[in-house]
Amino acid sequence: MKTLIFYYTGTGNSLWSARRLAEKLDNARLQPMKGADALAAGEADAVGFVFPVHMWGIPGPVVEFIERLSLRPETYLFALAVNAGQVSRTLVQLREMLAGRGLTLAAGFSIVLPSNYIPWGGPGPVERRDARIAAARDRLEAAAACIAGRESGPVEKGPLWQRIAFTAIYKMTFKQVPSMDKDFWCDDRCNSCGICVRVCPAKNIELRKDRPAWLHRCQQCLACIQWCPQEAIQFGKKTPAYERYHHPEIVLKDMLE
Ligand SMILES: Cc1cc2nc3c(=O)[nH]c(=O)nc-3n(C[C@H](O)[C@H](O)[C@H](O)COP(=O)(O)O)c2cc1C
Ligand code: SF4
Ligand code: SF4
């Protein structure tokens, strides 16, 4: 196998990006980080990480996954940080994390797609979403060409003000993420289908008296609220009015595989 691409996703943007990249590369295989038990990249001569930006940095489960993954120094490493317009210092963080282990992140690309962060509103008007998806297709094509040519270069990053201000917030909030699920609740449209339980990568939801209960080991991926077929899950007060989002080419079955 030539290229192994590990992905993490809440609403499919990163999965879609990883798939499109794999289509453009010769002999590439996709592997979800969720539930991956073989924590060695084996014989792959290129290894990629595709994940969403969370709170201006790398999501905790992705940090943990990469730290546990055994990698060879000669392997060509690359990453896609999938975001909604504020990649900030995420890819620099990854480059430094790998450098601490004597590894080199050869290429790091920011891919902008619609926002899934529903507590701050919906994903935006359809025209803007479609424009972002179209632009991301082109970006992924260019990224694939660089990766196929095993090119190296500086990783992409946000402006300095963003990197300073938001990295501080990332550091402050990082440890609080597991308990942020205290703002989830469920309305009367719930029909106890259990999809929220199955889609959660953290095994953070169980049905109690036929309703979801959150167990405070949340990763804030927002899969539960975005994939609930009844739109019965809410976060805080405003989400009943906000549209749900997942990438239009990703279906629930993809998330449950
Ligand atoms: C908890 C959380 C925090 C987020 N923080 C950022 C951020 O700092 N910058 C940004 O551009 N997008 C942010 N987003 C938006 C996602 O990065 C973006 O929608 C991404 O495409 C989602 O990918 P996924 O569908 O693979 O989960 C955040 C989303 C979530 C759920
Ligand atoms: S996915 Fe929605 S409808 Fe199904 S059990 Fe969870 S909250 Fe209820
Ligand atoms: S509870 Fe919801 S937001 Fe938290 S990890 Fe599970 S699916 Fe993601």
XYZ file of C-alpha atoms and ligand atoms in Angstrom:
304
model
C 0.000 0.000 0.000
C 1.318 3.421 -0.899
C -0.805 5.962 0.995
C -2.793 5.512 4.186
C -5.224 8.294 5.107
C -6.579 8.429 8.649
C -9.725 10.532 9.086
C -11.899 11.831 11.908
C -15.264 13.446 11.185
C -18.451 14.632 12.900
C -20.599 15.701 9.984
C -18.818 14.289 6.957
C -16.800 17.269 5.690
C -13.517 15.593 6.585
C -14.653 12.203 5.308
C -15.663 13.763 1.991
C -12.290 15.570 1.774
C -10.403 12.361 2.580
C -12.388 10.451 -0.049
C -11.783 13.007 -2.758
C -8.085 13.054 -1.951
C -7.895 9.252 -2.046
C -9.634 9.202 -5.446
C -6.893 11.421 -6.862
C -4.002 9.427 -5.412
C -2.649 6.172 -6.691
C -3.269 3.229 -4.339
C -4.598 5.102 -1.292
C -6.607 3.554 1.543
C -8.910 5.313 4.023
C -9.024 4.366 7.689
C -11.259 5.990 10.322
C -9.395 7.040 13.471
C -12.500 5.992 15.389
C -12.086 2.415 16.532
C -8.714 1.949 14.795
C -6.910 -0.747 16.711
C -3.853 -1.234 14.505
C -1.865 1.722 15.770
C 0.982 1.435 13.331
C 1.063 2.867 9.848
C 2.720 -0.320 8.610
C 4.374 -0.280 5.231
C 2.634 2.830 3.834
C 5.173 5.193 2.321
C 2.841 8.181 2.819
C 0.488 8.768 5.743
C -2.146 11.502 5.938
C -4.362 12.903 8.671
C -7.696 14.509 7.771
C -9.703 16.073 10.581
C -11.870 19.110 11.451
C -10.503 22.169 13.237
C -12.126 22.398 16.681
C -11.790 25.602 18.685
C -8.854 26.749 16.580
C -6.808 23.626 17.048
C -6.629 19.846 16.738
C -9.541 17.951 18.366
C -8.471 16.046 21.518
C -9.215 12.559 20.087
C -7.067 13.346 17.038
C -4.184 14.474 19.275
C -4.490 11.218 21.242
C -4.710 9.092 18.102
C -1.629 10.602 16.483
C 0.359 10.423 19.715
C -0.357 6.682 19.947
C 0.336 5.970 16.284
C 3.665 4.395 15.478
C 5.313 6.119 12.487
C 8.639 5.767 10.709
C 10.808 8.925 10.224
C 11.177 8.244 6.488
C 7.383 8.200 5.908
C 6.009 11.179 3.964
C 3.441 12.835 6.299
C 0.682 15.231 5.262
C -2.533 16.663 6.722
C -5.772 18.367 5.768
C -7.256 20.628 8.471
C -10.915 20.939 7.467
C -12.463 24.133 8.779
C -15.035 26.879 8.343
C -12.600 29.687 7.588
C -10.428 29.902 10.708
C -7.672 27.323 10.515
C -5.599 29.454 12.890
C -2.542 27.559 14.181
C -3.908 24.024 13.803
C -1.390 22.750 11.253
C 1.517 24.443 13.037
C 0.388 22.630 16.185
C 0.476 19.325 14.304
C 3.864 20.068 12.756
C 5.301 20.825 16.227
C 3.677 17.739 17.741
C 5.273 15.502 15.132
C 8.622 17.330 15.275
C 8.740 16.518 18.995
C 8.931 12.857 17.938
C 11.549 13.436 15.254
C 8.923 13.331 12.478
C 8.313 15.854 9.686
C 4.927 17.100 8.525
C 5.834 17.648 4.873
C 2.590 19.305 3.787
C -0.447 20.776 5.566
C -3.506 22.149 3.756
C -6.469 24.144 5.042
C -9.745 23.046 3.418
C -12.682 25.396 3.994
C -16.168 23.856 4.012
C -19.522 24.840 5.601
C -19.573 25.236 9.379
C -21.116 22.471 11.450
C -20.799 24.474 14.685
C -24.520 24.784 15.254
C -24.356 26.648 18.602
C -23.138 29.664 16.591
C -25.814 29.349 13.900
C -26.440 27.202 10.876
C -24.128 26.373 7.980
C -25.052 29.521 6.030
C -27.083 29.980 2.850
C -27.075 27.160 0.305
C -25.273 29.282 -2.310
C -22.377 29.935 0.081
C -22.205 26.274 1.058
C -22.141 25.194 -2.593
C -19.449 27.768 -3.380
C -17.293 26.473 -0.533
C -17.725 22.879 -1.644
C -16.812 23.779 -5.238
C -13.713 25.694 -4.101
C -12.733 22.806 -1.824
C -12.858 20.399 -4.793
C -10.237 22.522 -6.565
C -8.127 22.840 -3.418
C -8.207 19.080 -2.926
C -7.112 18.504 -6.480
C -4.137 20.835 -5.969
C -3.312 19.200 -2.623
C -3.430 15.745 -4.227
C -0.955 16.841 -6.905
C 1.492 18.081 -4.211
C 1.090 14.886 -2.207
C 1.487 12.643 -5.252
C 4.714 14.527 -6.083
C 5.822 14.125 -2.421
C 6.330 17.875 -2.244
C 7.278 19.640 1.005
C 6.528 23.177 2.074
C 5.320 25.366 4.917
C 1.951 24.394 6.382
C -1.014 26.726 5.885
C -2.029 28.943 8.800
C -4.349 31.801 9.746
C -3.288 35.431 10.349
C -1.093 36.288 13.344
C -3.898 37.882 15.412
C -5.940 34.699 15.040
C -3.040 32.464 16.007
C -2.321 34.518 19.147
C -5.856 35.149 20.399
C -7.437 31.833 19.525
C -4.586 29.549 20.531
C -5.030 30.915 24.052
C -8.728 29.992 23.941
C -7.907 26.534 22.557
C -5.552 25.909 25.465
C -8.037 27.227 28.037
C -10.979 25.174 26.789
C -9.191 21.941 25.809
C -9.740 20.187 29.150
C -13.341 21.371 29.444
C -14.531 19.743 26.203
C -15.688 16.423 27.770
C -18.182 18.218 30.028
C -19.512 20.615 27.365
C -22.286 18.096 26.694
C -24.178 19.484 29.698
C -25.937 21.851 27.275
C -27.426 19.033 25.158
C -31.074 18.141 25.672
C -33.743 16.356 23.723
C -37.263 17.474 22.802
C -40.492 15.517 22.366
C -39.807 14.599 18.760
C -37.374 11.883 19.919
C -38.652 8.434 18.868
C -35.918 6.467 20.698
C -34.322 5.234 17.445
C -30.850 5.110 19.059
C -29.025 6.677 16.109
C -27.417 9.272 18.383
C -25.965 6.424 20.469
C -24.553 4.694 17.378
C -23.117 7.783 15.702
C -21.255 9.055 18.786
C -17.519 8.286 18.447
C -16.993 8.606 22.201
C -19.684 6.181 23.448
C -20.922 9.248 25.299
C -24.670 8.690 24.876
C -26.976 6.049 26.301
C -30.747 5.778 26.204
C -32.316 6.109 29.631
C -36.072 5.725 29.743
C -36.001 5.884 25.925
C -34.274 9.271 25.825
C -30.581 10.105 25.255
C -28.403 10.873 28.263
C -24.945 12.402 27.820
C -22.138 10.955 29.958
C -19.597 13.816 30.060
C -16.883 12.312 27.929
C -17.954 14.347 24.894
C -15.642 15.223 21.991
C -17.922 18.064 20.730
C -17.950 16.582 17.220
C -21.684 17.460 17.045
C -22.562 14.253 15.200
C -25.466 13.547 17.587
C -27.255 16.871 17.096
C -26.585 17.016 13.352
C -27.530 13.416 12.457
C -30.633 12.941 14.660
C -33.317 12.178 12.029
C -36.008 13.863 14.130
C -33.888 16.969 14.824
C -34.860 16.340 18.433
C -31.448 17.059 19.965
C -30.782 20.652 21.004
C -27.778 22.511 22.423
C -28.619 25.446 24.673
C -31.604 27.627 23.810
C -31.169 28.657 20.182
C -30.716 25.468 18.180
C -34.465 24.695 17.691
C -34.396 27.571 15.172
C -31.167 26.536 13.423
C -30.854 24.334 10.368
C -29.062 20.976 10.706
C -26.037 20.231 8.543
C -24.018 17.346 7.243
C -22.006 17.178 4.036
C -24.526 16.625 1.208
C -22.584 13.680 -0.261
C -22.146 11.828 3.030
C -24.969 9.653 4.374
C -25.669 8.204 7.809
C -24.471 4.750 6.707
C -21.000 6.221 6.029
C -20.881 7.467 9.607
C -21.877 4.109 11.080
C -19.321 2.034 9.146
C -16.500 22.131 18.503
C -16.242 22.747 17.166
C -15.330 23.773 17.060
C -15.053 24.341 15.811
N -14.084 25.278 15.734
C -13.726 25.780 14.526
C -12.627 26.698 14.407
O -11.939 27.008 15.352
N -12.354 27.198 13.177
C -13.091 26.862 12.072
O -12.813 27.366 10.991
N -14.110 25.975 12.151
C -14.438 25.414 13.360
N -15.457 24.495 13.447
C -16.155 24.085 12.213
C -15.592 22.786 11.648
O -14.187 22.768 11.702
C -16.009 22.584 10.185
O -17.381 22.737 9.990
C -15.560 21.218 9.682
O -15.687 21.212 8.290
C -16.359 20.062 10.248
O -15.819 18.860 9.764
P -16.528 17.449 9.939
O -17.831 17.525 9.172
O -15.583 16.480 9.303
O -16.734 17.199 11.385
C -15.752 23.899 14.657
C -16.683 22.867 14.781
C -16.919 22.294 16.009
C -17.908 21.163 16.097
S -31.243 10.069 17.253
Fe -32.788 11.577 17.833
S -34.709 10.465 17.705
Fe -33.121 8.927 17.730
S -32.872 8.387 19.924
Fe -31.403 10.008 19.491
S -32.493 11.888 20.043
Fe -34.041 10.311 19.829
S -22.097 13.331 22.525
Fe -22.490 14.184 20.492
S -21.018 15.848 20.297
Fe -20.329 14.581 22.013
S -18.900 13.123 21.102
Fe -20.881 12.129 21.090
S -21.773 12.603 19.087
Fe -20.043 13.993 19.419
